[in-house]
Coordinates of C-alpha atoms in Angstrom, one line a residue:
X19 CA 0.0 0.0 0.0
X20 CA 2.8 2.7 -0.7
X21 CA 3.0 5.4 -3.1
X22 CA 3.9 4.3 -6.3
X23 CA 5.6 5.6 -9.5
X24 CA 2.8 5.6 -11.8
X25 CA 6.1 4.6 -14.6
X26 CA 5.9 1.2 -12.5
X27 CA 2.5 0.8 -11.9
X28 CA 1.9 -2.6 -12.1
X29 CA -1.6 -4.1 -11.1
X30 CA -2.0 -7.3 -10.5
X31 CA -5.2 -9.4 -12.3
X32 CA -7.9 -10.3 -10.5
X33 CA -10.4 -13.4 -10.7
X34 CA -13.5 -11.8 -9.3
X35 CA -14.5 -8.2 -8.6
X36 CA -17.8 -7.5 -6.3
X37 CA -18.9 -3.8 -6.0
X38 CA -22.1 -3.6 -3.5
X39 CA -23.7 0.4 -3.5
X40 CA -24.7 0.7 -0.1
X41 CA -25.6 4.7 -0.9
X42 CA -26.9 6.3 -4.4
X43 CA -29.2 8.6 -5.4
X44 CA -31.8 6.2 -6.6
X45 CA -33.6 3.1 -4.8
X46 CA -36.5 1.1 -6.0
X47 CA -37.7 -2.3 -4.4
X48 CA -39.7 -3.2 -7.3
X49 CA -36.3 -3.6 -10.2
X50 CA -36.0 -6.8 -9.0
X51 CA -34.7 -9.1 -11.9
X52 CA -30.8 -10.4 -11.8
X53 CA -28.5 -11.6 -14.1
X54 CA -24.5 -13.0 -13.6
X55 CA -23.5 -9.2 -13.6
X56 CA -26.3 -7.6 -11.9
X57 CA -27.7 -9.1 -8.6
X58 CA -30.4 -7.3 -7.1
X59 CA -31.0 -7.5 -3.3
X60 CA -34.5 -9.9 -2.1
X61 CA -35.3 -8.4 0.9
X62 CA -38.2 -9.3 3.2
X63 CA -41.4 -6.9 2.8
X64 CA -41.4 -4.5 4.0
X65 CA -37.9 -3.4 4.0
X66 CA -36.4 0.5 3.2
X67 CA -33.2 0.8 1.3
X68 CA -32.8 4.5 1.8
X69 CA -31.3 6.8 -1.0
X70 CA -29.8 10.5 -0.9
X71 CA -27.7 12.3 -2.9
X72 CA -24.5 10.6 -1.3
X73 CA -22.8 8.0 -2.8
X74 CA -20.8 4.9 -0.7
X75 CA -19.7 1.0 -2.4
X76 CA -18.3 -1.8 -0.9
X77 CA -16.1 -3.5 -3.0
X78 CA -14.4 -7.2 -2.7
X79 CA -11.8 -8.4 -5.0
X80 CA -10.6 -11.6 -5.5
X81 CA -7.1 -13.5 -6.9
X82 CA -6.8 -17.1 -5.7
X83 CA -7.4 -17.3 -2.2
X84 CA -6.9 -13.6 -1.4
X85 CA -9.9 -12.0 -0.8
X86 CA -9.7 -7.8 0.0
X87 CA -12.7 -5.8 1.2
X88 CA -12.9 -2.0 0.6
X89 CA -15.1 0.9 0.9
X90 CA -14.8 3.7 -1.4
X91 CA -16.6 6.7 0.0
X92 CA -18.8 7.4 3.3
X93 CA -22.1 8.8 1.7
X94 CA -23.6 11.7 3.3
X95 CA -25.6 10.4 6.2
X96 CA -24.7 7.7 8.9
X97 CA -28.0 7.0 9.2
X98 CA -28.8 5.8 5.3
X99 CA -25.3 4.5 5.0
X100 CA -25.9 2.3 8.1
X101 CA -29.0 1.1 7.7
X102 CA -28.5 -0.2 4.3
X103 CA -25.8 -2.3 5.2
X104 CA -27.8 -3.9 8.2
X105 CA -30.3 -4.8 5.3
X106 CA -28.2 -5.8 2.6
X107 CA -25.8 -8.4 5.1
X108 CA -23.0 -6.3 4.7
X109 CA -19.9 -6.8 7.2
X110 CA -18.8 -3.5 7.2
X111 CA -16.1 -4.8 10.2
X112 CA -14.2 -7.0 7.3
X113 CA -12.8 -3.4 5.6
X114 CA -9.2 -3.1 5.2
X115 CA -9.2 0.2 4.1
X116 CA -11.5 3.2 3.0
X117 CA -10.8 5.6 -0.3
X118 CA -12.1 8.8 -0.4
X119 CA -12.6 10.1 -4.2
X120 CA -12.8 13.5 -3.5
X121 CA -13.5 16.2 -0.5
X122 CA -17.5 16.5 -1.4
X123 CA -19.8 16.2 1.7
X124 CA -21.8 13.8 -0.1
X125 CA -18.7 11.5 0.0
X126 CA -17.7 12.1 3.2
X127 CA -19.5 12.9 5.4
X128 CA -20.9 9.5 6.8
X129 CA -16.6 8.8 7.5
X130 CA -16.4 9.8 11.2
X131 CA -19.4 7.4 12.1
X132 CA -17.8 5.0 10.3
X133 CA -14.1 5.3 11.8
X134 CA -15.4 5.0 14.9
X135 CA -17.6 2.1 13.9
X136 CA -14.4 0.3 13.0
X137 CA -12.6 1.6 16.3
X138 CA -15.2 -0.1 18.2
X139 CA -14.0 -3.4 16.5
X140 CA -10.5 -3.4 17.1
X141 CA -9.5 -1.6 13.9
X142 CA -7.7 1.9 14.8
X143 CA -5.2 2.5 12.5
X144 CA -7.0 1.3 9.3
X145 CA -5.8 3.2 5.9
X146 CA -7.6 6.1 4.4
X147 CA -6.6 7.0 1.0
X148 CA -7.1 10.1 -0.1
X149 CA -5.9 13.3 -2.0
X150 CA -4.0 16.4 0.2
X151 CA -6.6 18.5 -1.5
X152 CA -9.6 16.6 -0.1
X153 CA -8.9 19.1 3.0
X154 CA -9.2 22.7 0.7
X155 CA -11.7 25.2 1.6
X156 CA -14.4 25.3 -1.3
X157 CA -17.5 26.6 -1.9
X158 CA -20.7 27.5 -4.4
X159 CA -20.6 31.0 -6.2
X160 CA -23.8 29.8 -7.7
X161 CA -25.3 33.3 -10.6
X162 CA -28.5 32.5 -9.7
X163 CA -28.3 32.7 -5.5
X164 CA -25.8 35.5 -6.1
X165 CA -23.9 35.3 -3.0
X166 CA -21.3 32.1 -2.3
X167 CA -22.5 29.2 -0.4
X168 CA -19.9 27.5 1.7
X169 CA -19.1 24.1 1.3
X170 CA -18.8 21.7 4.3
X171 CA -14.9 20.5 4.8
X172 CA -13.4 17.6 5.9
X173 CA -11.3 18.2 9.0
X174 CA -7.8 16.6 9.0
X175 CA -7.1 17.0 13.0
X176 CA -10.5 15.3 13.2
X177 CA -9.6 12.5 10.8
X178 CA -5.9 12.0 13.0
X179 CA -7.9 12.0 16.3
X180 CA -10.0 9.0 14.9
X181 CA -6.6 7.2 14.7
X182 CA -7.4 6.4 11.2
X183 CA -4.2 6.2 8.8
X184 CA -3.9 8.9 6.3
X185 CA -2.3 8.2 3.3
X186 CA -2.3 11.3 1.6
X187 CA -0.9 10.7 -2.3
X188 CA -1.3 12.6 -5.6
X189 CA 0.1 9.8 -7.4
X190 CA -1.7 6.6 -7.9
X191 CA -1.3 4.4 -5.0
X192 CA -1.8 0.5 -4.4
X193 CA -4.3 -0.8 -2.1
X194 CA -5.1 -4.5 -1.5
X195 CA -1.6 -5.9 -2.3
X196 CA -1.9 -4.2 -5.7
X197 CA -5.4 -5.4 -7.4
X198 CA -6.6 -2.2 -7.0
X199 CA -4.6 1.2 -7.6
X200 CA -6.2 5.0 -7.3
X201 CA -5.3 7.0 -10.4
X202 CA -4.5 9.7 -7.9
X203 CA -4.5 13.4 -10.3
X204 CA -6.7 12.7 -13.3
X205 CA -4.9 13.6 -16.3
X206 CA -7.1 16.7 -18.3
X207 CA -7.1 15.5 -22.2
X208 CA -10.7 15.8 -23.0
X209 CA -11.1 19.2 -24.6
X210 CA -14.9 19.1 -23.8
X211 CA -14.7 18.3 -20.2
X212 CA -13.9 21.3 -18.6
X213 CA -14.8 20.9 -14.9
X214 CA -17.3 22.9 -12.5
X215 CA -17.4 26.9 -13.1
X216 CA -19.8 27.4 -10.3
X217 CA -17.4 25.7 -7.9
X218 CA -14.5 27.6 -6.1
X219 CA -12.0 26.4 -3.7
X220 CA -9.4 28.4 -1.5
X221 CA -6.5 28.2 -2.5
X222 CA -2.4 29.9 -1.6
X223 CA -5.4 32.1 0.2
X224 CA -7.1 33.3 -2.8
X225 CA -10.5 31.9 -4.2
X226 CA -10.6 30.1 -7.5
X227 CA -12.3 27.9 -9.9
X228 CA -12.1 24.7 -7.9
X229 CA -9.6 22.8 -10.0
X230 CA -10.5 19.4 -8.1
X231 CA -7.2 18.0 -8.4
X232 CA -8.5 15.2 -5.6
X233 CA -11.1 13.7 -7.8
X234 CA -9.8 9.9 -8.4
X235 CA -11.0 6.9 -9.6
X236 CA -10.2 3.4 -8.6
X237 CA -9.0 0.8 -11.8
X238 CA -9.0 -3.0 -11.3
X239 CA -7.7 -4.9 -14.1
X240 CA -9.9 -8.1 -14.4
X241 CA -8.0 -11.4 -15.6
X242 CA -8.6 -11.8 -19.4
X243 CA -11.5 -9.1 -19.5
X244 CA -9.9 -5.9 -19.3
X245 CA -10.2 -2.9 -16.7
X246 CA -13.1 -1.8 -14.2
X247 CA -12.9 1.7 -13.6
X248 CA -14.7 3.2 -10.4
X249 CA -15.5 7.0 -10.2
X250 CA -17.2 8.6 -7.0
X251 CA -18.3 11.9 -8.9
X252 CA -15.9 12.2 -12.4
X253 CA -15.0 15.9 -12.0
X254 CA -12.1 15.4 -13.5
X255 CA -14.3 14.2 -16.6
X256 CA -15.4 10.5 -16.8
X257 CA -13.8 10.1 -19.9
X258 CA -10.6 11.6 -18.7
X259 CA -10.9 9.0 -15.8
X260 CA -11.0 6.0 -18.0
X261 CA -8.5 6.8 -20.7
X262 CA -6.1 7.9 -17.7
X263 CA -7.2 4.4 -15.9
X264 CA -6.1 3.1 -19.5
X265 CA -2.8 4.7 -19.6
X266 CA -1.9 3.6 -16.1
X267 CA -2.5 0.4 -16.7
X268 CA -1.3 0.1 -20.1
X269 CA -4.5 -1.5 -21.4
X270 CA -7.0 -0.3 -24.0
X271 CA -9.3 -2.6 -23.1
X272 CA -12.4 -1.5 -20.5
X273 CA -14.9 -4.5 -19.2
X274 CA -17.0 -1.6 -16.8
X275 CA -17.1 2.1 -16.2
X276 CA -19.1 2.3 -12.9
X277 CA -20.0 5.4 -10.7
X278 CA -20.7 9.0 -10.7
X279 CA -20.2 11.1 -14.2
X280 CA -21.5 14.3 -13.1
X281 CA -23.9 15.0 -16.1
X282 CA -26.5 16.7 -13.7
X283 CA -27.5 19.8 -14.1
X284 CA -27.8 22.9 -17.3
X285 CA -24.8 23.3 -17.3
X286 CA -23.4 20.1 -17.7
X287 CA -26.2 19.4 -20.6
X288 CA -23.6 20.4 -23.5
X289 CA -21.4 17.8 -22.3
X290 CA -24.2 14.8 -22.6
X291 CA -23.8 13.8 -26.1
X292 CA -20.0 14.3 -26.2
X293 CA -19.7 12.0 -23.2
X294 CA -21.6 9.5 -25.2
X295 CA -19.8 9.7 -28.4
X296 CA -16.8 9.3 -26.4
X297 CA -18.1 6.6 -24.0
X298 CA -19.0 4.7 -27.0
X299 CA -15.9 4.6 -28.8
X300 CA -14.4 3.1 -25.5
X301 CA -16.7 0.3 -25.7
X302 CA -16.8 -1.0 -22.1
X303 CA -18.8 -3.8 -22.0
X304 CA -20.6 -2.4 -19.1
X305 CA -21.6 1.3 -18.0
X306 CA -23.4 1.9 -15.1
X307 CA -23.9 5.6 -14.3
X308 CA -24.8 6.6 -10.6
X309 CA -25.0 9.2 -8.4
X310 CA -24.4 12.9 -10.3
X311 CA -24.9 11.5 -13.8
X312 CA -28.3 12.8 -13.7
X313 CA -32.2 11.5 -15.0
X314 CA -31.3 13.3 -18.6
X315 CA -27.7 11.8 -18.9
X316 CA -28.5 8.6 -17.4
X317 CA -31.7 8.0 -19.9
X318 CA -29.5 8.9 -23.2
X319 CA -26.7 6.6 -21.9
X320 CA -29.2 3.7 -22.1
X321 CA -30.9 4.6 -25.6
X322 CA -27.5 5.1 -26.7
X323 CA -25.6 2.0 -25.3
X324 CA -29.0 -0.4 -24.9
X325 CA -26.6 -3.2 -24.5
X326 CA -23.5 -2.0 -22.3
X327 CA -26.3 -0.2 -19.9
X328 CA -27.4 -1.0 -16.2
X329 CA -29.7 0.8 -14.5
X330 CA -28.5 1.2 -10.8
X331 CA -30.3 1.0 -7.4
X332 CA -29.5 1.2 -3.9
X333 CA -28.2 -2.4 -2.9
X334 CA -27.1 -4.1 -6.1
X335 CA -24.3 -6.1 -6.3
X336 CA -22.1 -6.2 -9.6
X337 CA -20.4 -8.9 -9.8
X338 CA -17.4 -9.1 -12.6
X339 CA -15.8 -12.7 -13.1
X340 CA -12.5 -13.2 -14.7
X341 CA -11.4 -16.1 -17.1

């Protein structure tokens, strides 16, 4: 688990790859049909899987007889994040480690409950990956409200008190003995994707356009089916994730795209058809947008990629076999 030169990055292949979302934006008991990728939860009736706008996965990966249990982001609540685990059977004391994609509340905000969670169980000095910038001051200088809106920080002596481990990289980094790596600083070669004007972040004491140099993605290279890449919101650009994921990893070939692409919103309604074009001359064999992709984005994905597409709720389990 050290910092690594991304010059000798070198993942290791895995046999299996499981990737539960405990937190999303969207839940609905009644998408209930399966398949070998897609497992959807059967829950007694009546049950509540609880959605926000937060987003939180539990991800297991597999090689031989290793197994590795991860969480990559902490949703926004405690509450929602908690009690969808105590439905869905998930062991949230197995974790070795928790990655934090970027320093958004609705990534992070549900950590301290779950640090001391893991405290509680004997585990004090488990391994946080994360970003230095996850810890900038950042706000909203939304036109419309006309004033800035300040956004909610994490708190690094917080975070230290917890006795968590920080491991604080802007270069990729290996977790679970190298089957998964962070991309660390997203590479910016997308001409189209061009970030968030409305958001701002303090930095060398001056405000700026929030360059969100913490966004990362997580890349698992699956034994003879090519690359998972995992974003938590993509505002470095989804497509600048996965070809950066590709370069890394020095493979062309994507098997899933999975997480938030942050296609929300007016302004980010440009960008739609683009991302498509793009997404489909990637050709993962899977796409699953969550969280910030949107209704508008989400619903042209699928008419665009009928095949590639799954629709995501709160609670399934993705499930990604090797050869």
């Amino acid at each position: 688990m050290n910092n690594t030169d991304m010059n000798k990055l070198n993942i290791r292949e895995a046999d299996r790859l499981e990737v539960t979302i405990l937190v999303d934006n969207y839940t609905d008991m009644l998408v209930a049909e399966s398949t070998d990728i897609c497992k959807r939860p059967h829950l007694p009736i009546p049950h509540t899987l609880l959605a926000e706008h937060g987003f939180s996965c539990l991800i297991k990966v597999f090689a031989g007889d290793e197994k590795h249990t991860l969480l990559m982001d902490a949703a926004v609540t405690p509450a929602c994040l908690f009690s969808n685990a105590r439905f869905l059977k998930a062991d949230l004391s197995e974790l070795e480690a928790i990655i934090l994609s970027h320093g958004h509340p609705d990534h992070f905000f549900g950590l301290e409950e779950i640090l001391k969670f893991l405290n509680e169980k004997g585990k004090t000095k488990i391994p946080l990956f994360l970003h230095p910038d996850v810890f900038l001051e950042r706000r909203l200088n939304v036109p419309a409200i006309g004033s800035p809106v300040t956004v909610p920080s994490l708190d690094e002596s917080t975070l230290k008190a917890s006795g968590v481990s920080l491991i604080k990289s802007e270069k990729p980094v290996s977790v679970a003995d190298d089957l998964i790596y962070t991309t660390g600083e997203v590479e910016r070669t997308t001409a189209f994707e061009k970030g968030f004007s409305w958001a701002e972040a303090k930095i060398n004491g001056k405000w700026i356009t929030d360059p969100f140099r913490d966004d990362q993605g997580l890349v698992i290279k699956l034994k003879g089916k090519g690359l998972v890449v995992i974003s938590g919101c993509a505002h470095a650009g989804i497509i600048n994730t996965v070809e950066y994921a590709k370069k890394l990893a020095e493979m062309d070939k994507v098997h899933a795209v999975l997480g938030g692409f942050h296609l929300t919103g007016r302004t980010f309604d440009p960008i739609i058809q683009p991302t498509i074009d793009e997404m489909r001359r990637i050709k993962p064999d899977y796409v699953v947008p969550m969280h910030c992709t949107g209704w508008k984005a989400i619903n042209r994905l699928e008419e665009a990629m009928p095949e590639q597409f799954l629709l995501n709720t709160v609670g399934t389990t993705y499930v990604f076999n090797g050869n």
